[in-house]
Coordinates of C-alpha atoms and ligand atoms in Angstrom, one line a residue:
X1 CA -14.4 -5.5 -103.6
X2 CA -13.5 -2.5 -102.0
X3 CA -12.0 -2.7 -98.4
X4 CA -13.9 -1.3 -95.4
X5 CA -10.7 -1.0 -93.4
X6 CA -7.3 -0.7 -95.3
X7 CA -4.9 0.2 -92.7
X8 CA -0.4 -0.4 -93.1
X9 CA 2.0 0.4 -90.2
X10 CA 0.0 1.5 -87.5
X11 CA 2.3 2.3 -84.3
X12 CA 0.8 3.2 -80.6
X13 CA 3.5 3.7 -77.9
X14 CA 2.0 4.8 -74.6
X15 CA 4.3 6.5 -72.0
X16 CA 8.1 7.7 -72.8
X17 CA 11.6 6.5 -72.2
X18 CA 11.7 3.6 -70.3
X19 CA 8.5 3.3 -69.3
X20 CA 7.3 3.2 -73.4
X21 CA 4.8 0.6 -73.9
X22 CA 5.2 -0.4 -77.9
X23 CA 1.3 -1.6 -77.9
X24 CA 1.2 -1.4 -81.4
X25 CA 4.2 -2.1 -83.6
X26 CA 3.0 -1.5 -87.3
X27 CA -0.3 -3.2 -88.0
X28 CA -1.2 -4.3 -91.3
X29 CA -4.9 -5.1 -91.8
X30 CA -7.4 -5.5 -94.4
X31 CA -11.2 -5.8 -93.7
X32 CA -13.3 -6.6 -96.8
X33 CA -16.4 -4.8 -97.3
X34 CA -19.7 -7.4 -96.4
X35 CA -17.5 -9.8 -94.6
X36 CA -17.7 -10.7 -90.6
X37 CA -13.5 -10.4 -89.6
X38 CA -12.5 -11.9 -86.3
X39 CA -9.7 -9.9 -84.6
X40 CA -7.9 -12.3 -82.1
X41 CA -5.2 -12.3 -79.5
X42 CA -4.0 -13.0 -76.0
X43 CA -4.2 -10.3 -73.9
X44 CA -1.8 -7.5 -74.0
X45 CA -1.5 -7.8 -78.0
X46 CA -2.9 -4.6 -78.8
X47 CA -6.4 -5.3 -79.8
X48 CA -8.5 -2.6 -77.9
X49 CA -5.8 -0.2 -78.6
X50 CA -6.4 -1.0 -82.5
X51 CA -9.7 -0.5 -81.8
X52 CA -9.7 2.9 -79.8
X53 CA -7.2 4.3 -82.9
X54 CA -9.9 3.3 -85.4
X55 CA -12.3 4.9 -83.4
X56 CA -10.2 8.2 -82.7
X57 CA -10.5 7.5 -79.1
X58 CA -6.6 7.5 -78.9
X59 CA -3.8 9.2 -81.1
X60 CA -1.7 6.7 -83.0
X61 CA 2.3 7.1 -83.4
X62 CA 2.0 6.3 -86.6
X63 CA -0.3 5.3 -89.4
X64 CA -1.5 5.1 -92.4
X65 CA -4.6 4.3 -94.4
X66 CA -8.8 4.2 -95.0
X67 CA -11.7 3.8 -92.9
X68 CA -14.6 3.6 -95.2
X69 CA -12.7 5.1 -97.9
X70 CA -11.7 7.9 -95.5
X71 CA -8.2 8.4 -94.1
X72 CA -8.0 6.8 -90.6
X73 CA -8.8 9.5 -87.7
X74 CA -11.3 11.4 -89.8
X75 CA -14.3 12.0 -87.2
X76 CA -16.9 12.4 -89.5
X77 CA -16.8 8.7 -91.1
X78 CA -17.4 7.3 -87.3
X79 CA -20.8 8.7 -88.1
X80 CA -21.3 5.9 -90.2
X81 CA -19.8 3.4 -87.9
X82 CA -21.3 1.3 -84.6
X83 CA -19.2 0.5 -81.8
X84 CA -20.2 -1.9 -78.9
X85 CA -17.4 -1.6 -76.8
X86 CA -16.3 -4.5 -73.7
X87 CA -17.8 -4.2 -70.2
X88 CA -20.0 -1.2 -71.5
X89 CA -21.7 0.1 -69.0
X90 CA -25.5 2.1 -69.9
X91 CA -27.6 3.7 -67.6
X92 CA -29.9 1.5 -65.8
X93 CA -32.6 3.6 -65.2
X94 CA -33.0 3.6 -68.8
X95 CA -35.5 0.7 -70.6
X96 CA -34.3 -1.0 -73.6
X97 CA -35.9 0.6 -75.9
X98 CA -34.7 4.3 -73.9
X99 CA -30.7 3.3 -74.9
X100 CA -31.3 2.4 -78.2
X101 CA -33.8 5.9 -78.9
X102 CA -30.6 8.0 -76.8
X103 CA -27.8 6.3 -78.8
X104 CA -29.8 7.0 -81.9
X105 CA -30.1 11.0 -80.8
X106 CA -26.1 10.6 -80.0
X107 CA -25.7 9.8 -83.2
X108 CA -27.6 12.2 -84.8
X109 CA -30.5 10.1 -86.0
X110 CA -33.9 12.1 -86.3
X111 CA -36.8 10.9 -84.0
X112 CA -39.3 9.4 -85.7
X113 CA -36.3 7.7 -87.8
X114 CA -34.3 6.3 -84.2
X115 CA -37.9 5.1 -83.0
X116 CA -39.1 3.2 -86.5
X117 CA -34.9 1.6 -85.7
X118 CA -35.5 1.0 -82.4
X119 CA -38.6 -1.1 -83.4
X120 CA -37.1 -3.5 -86.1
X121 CA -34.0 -3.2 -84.0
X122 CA -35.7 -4.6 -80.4
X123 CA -37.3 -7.0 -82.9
X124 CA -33.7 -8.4 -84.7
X125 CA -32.3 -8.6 -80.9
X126 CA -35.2 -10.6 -79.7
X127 CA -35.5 -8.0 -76.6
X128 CA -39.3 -6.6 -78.3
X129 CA -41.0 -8.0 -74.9
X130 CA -39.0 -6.7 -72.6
X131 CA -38.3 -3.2 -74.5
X132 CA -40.2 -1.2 -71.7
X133 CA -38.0 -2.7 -68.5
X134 CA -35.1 -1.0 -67.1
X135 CA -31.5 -2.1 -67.9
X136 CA -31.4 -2.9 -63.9
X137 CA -33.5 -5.7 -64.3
X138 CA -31.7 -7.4 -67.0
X139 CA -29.3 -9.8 -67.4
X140 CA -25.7 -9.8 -69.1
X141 CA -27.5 -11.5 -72.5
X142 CA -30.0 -9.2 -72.6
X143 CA -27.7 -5.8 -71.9
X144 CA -25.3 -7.5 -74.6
X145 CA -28.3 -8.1 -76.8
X146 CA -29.4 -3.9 -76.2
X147 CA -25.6 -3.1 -76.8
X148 CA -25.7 -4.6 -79.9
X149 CA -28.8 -3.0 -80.9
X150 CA -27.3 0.1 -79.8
X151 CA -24.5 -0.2 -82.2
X152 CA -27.2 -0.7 -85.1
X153 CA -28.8 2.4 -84.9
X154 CA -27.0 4.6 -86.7
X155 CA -27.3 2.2 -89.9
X156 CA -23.7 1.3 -89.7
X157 CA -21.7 0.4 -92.6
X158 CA -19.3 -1.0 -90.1
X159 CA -19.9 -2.1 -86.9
X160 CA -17.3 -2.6 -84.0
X161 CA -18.2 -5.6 -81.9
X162 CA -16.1 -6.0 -78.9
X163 CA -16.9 -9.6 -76.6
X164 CA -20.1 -9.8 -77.8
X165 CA -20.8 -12.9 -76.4
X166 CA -19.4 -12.1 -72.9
X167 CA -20.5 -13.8 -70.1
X168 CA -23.6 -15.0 -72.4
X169 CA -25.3 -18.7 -72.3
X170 CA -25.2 -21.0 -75.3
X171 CA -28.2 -20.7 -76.6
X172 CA -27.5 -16.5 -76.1
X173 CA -24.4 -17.0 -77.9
X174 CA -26.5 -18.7 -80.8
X175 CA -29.0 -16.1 -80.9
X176 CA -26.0 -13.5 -81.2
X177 CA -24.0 -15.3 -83.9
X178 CA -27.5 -15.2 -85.9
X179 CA -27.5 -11.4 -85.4
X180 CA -24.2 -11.0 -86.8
X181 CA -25.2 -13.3 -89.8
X182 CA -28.3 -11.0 -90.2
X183 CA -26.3 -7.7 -89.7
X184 CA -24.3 -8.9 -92.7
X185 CA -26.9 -9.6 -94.7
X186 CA -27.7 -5.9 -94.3
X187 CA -24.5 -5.4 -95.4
X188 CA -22.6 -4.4 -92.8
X189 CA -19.3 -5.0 -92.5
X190 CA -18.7 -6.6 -88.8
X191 CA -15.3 -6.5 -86.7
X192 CA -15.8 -8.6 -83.9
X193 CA -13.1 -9.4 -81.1
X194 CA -13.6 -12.4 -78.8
X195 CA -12.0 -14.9 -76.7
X196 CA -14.3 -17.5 -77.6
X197 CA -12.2 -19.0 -80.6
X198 CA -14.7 -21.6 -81.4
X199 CA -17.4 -18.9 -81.7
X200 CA -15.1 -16.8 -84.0
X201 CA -14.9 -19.7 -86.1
X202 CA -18.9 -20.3 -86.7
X203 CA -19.0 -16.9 -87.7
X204 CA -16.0 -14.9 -89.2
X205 CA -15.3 -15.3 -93.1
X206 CA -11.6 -13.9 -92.3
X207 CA -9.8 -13.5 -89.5
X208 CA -6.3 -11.4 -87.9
X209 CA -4.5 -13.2 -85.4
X210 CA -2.7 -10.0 -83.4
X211 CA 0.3 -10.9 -81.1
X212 CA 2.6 -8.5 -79.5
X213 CA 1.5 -5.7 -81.6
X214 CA 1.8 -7.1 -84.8
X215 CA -0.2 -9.1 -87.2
X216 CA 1.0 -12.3 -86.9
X217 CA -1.4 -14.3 -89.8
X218 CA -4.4 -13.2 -91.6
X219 CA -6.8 -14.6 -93.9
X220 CA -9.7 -17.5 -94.5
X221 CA -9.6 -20.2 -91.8
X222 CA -9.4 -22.4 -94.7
X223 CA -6.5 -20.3 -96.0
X224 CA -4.8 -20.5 -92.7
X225 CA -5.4 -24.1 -92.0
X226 CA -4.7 -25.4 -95.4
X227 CA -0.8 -25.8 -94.5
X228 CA -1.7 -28.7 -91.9
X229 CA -4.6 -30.2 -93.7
X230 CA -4.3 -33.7 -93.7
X231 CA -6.7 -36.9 -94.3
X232 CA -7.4 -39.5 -91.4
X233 CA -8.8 -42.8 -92.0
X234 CA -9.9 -45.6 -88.9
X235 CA -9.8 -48.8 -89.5
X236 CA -11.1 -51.7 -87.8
X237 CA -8.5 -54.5 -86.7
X238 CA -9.2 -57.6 -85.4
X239 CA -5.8 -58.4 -84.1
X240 CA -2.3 -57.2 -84.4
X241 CA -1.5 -59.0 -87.5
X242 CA -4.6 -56.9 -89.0
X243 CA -3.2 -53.9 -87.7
X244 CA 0.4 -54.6 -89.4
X245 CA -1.3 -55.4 -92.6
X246 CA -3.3 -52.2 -93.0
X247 CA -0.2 -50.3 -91.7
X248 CA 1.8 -52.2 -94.5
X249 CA -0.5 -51.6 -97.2
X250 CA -0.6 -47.8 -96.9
X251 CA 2.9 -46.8 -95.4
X252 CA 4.2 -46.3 -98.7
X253 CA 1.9 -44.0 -99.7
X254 CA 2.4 -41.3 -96.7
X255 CA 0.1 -42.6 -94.3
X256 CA 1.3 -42.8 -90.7
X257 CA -0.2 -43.8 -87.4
X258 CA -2.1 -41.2 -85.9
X259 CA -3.7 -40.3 -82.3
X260 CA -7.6 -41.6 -82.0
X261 CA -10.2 -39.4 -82.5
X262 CA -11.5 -37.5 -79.2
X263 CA -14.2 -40.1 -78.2
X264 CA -12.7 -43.2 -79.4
X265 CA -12.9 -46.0 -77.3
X266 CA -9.7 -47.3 -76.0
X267 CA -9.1 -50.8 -77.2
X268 CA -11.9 -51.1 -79.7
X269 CA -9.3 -52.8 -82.2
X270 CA -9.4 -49.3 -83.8
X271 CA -6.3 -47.7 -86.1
X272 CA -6.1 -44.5 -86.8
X273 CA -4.0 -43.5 -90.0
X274 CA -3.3 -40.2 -91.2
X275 CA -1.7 -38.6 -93.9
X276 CA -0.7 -34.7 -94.1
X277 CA -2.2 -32.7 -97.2
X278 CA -5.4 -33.6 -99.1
X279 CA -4.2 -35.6 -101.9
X280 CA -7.8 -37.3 -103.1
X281 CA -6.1 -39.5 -105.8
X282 CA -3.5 -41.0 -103.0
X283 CA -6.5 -41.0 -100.5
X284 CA -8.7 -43.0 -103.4
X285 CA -5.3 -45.5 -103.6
X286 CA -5.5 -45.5 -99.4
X287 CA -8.7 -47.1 -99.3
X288 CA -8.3 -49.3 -102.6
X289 CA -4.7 -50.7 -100.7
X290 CA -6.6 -50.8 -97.3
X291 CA -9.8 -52.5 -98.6
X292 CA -7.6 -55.1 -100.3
X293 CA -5.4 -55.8 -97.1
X294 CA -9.2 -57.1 -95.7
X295 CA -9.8 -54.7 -93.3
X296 CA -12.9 -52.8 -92.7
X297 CA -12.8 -48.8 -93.0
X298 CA -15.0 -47.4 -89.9
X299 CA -14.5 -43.6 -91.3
X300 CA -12.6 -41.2 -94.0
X301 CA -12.3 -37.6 -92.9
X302 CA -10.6 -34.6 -94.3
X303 CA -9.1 -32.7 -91.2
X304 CA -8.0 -29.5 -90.2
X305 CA -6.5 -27.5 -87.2
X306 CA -9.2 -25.9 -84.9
X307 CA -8.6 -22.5 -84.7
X308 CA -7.7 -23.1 -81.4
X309 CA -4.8 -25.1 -82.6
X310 CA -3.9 -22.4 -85.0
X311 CA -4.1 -19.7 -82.4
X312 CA -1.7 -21.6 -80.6
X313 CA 0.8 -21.9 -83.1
X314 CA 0.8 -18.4 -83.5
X315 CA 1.3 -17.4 -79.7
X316 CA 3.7 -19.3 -79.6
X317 CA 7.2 -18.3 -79.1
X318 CA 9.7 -19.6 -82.5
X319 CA 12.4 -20.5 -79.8
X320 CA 10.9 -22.1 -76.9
X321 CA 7.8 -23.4 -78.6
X322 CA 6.2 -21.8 -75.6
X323 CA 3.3 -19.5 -75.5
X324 CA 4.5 -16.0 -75.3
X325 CA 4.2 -13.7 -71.9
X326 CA 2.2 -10.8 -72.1
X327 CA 4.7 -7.9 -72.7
X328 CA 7.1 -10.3 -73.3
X329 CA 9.7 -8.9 -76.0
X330 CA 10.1 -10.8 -79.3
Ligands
LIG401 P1 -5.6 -6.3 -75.6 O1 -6.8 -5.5 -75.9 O2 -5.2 -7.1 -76.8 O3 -5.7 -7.0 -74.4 P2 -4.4 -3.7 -75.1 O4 -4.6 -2.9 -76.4 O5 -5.4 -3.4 -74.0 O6 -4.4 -5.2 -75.5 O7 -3.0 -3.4 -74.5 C1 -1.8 -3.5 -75.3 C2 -0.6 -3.1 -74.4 O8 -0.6 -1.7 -74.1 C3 -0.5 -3.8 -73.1 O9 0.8 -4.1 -72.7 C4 -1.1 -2.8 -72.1 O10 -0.6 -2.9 -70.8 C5 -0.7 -1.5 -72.8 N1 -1.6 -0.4 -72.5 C6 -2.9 -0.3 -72.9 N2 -3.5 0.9 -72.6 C7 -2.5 1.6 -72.0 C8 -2.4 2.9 -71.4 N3 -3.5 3.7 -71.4 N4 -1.2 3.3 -70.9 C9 -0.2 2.5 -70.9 N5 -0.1 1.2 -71.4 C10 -1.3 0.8 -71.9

């Protein structure tokens, strides 16, 4: 497959002499063509400054590498690129269906072509009924749903999605992770940036975890998880001697007590065991040795860290174990 974004070592330093901000401090990053890549990090890692480099908004120190098979900073490949930045701000006296026709012309997009897009785009947003109001009289789902039709309308090959699901409901935040499976399917490549790691998780096939400048870890979820993947069986146990015997019958193959399940009801004779990896054979053996010890198995899961829990790890500073400031040198 042949990488959208290809980019090793980029550097950004803002001001000079003491006053330098290193915001960048040599990215490596790879974005698959076709794939939907979460770019993540606490604020103050560098992310919109990554973002305004690839978009030639700002110079980089240094850097090397390919947008769309082009060498980063060339102009005329952002023709072929959408970009919905955060807190965008369009003109209000403008309908729907206006922004998306305007940032068509922007782009270059003949008119009959920008208002055949704006059609089918209105229609992949959901915003086809209200395509002749103003932008003053919608709300923030609605102007992100326009901004992200907005960023279609040039017939992207990539498109730039910054908080796209800012300040939108759940059942907006849906509707817009269904757009970004459907802009895929187009295939576009999508680069989407959001604070909302359990939304990034429903919808990114690889993800960038970006702290202090720096790509901290990159890959599949799975990929990244795989590391702390472990299996967790509960029990029920009628009484403490129950409890020792299922703890007796599987200690000696890896299986320790673990922390209940969110939801679990406390004191409900319930024990939770768990054992790091995902050895099936030894988990097969597990439920043989607890089945025989006579107790009853309520539930077998394979589990893995949330991204949450994997975003955390990676903020996290190596010497304290606490999460790192913002500016904070490493
Ligand atoms: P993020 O988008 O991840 O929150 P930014 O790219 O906005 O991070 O910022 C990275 C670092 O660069 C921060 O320390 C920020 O204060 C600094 N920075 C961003 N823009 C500028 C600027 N124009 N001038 C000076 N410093 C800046």
């Amino acid at each position: 497959m042949t990488a959208t974004l290809d980019v090793r070592g980029v550097e950004k330093t803002y001001g000079k002499g003491k006053r330098a901000v290193h915001a960048l401090r040599g990215v490596d990053m790879r974005v698959e063509g076709g794939e939907v890549f979460g770019l993540l990090g606490p604020n103050g890692a560098g992310k919109s400054t990554l973002v305004k480099v690839l978009m030639t908004v700002i110079r980089p120190t240094k850097a090397s590498g390919t947008l769309l098979g082009k060498p980063l900073g060339d102009r005329a490949t952002l023709a072929r690129v959408g970009y919905l930045p955060e807190h965008h701000r369009m003109p209000e006296y403008l309908t729907g269906r206006q922004v998306i026709e305007h940032f068509g012309a922007l782009s270059g997009v003949d008119r009959v072509t920008r208002k055949r897009r704006a059609t089918e785009l209105l229609e992949l947003t959901g915003m086809t009924q209200w395509e002749k109001v103003r932008l003053a009289g919608y709300s923030k789902g609605m102007r992100q749903r326009i901004g992200i039709a907005q960023a279609l309308v040039n017939e992207p090959r990539l498109v730039v999605l910054d908080e796209p699901t800012d300040g939108v409901d759940p059942t907006g935040r849906r509707d817009i992770r269904q757009m970004i499976a459907a802009i895929r399917q187009r295939g576009c490549t999508v680069l989407v940036n959001s604070h909302l790691l359990s939304e990034l998780e429903l919808m990114c096939d690889r993800i960038a975890i970006l702290v202090q400048g720096k790509v901290e870890r990159q890959g599949t979820i799975a990929e990244l998880t795989e590391k702390d993947a472990r299996h967790e069986i509960v029990v029920a146990c009628a009484d403490e001697a129950a409890r020792s015997r299922a703890m007796g019958s599987v200690a000696g193959l890896g299986f320790v007590e673990g922390v209940a399940p969110p939801g679990a009801a406390a004191g409900s004779g319930e024990l939770t065991l768990v054992r790091a990896g995902v050895d099936e054979a030894v988990l097969q053996q597990g439920i043989d040795a607890l089945r025989a010890s006579g107790c009853t198995i309520r539930s077998v899961m394979p589990r893995r860290p949330s991204l949450e829990e994997l975003f955390m790890q990676a903020v996290r500073d190596p010497g304290t174990g606490k999460a790192l400031e913002v500016g904070a040198k490493r």
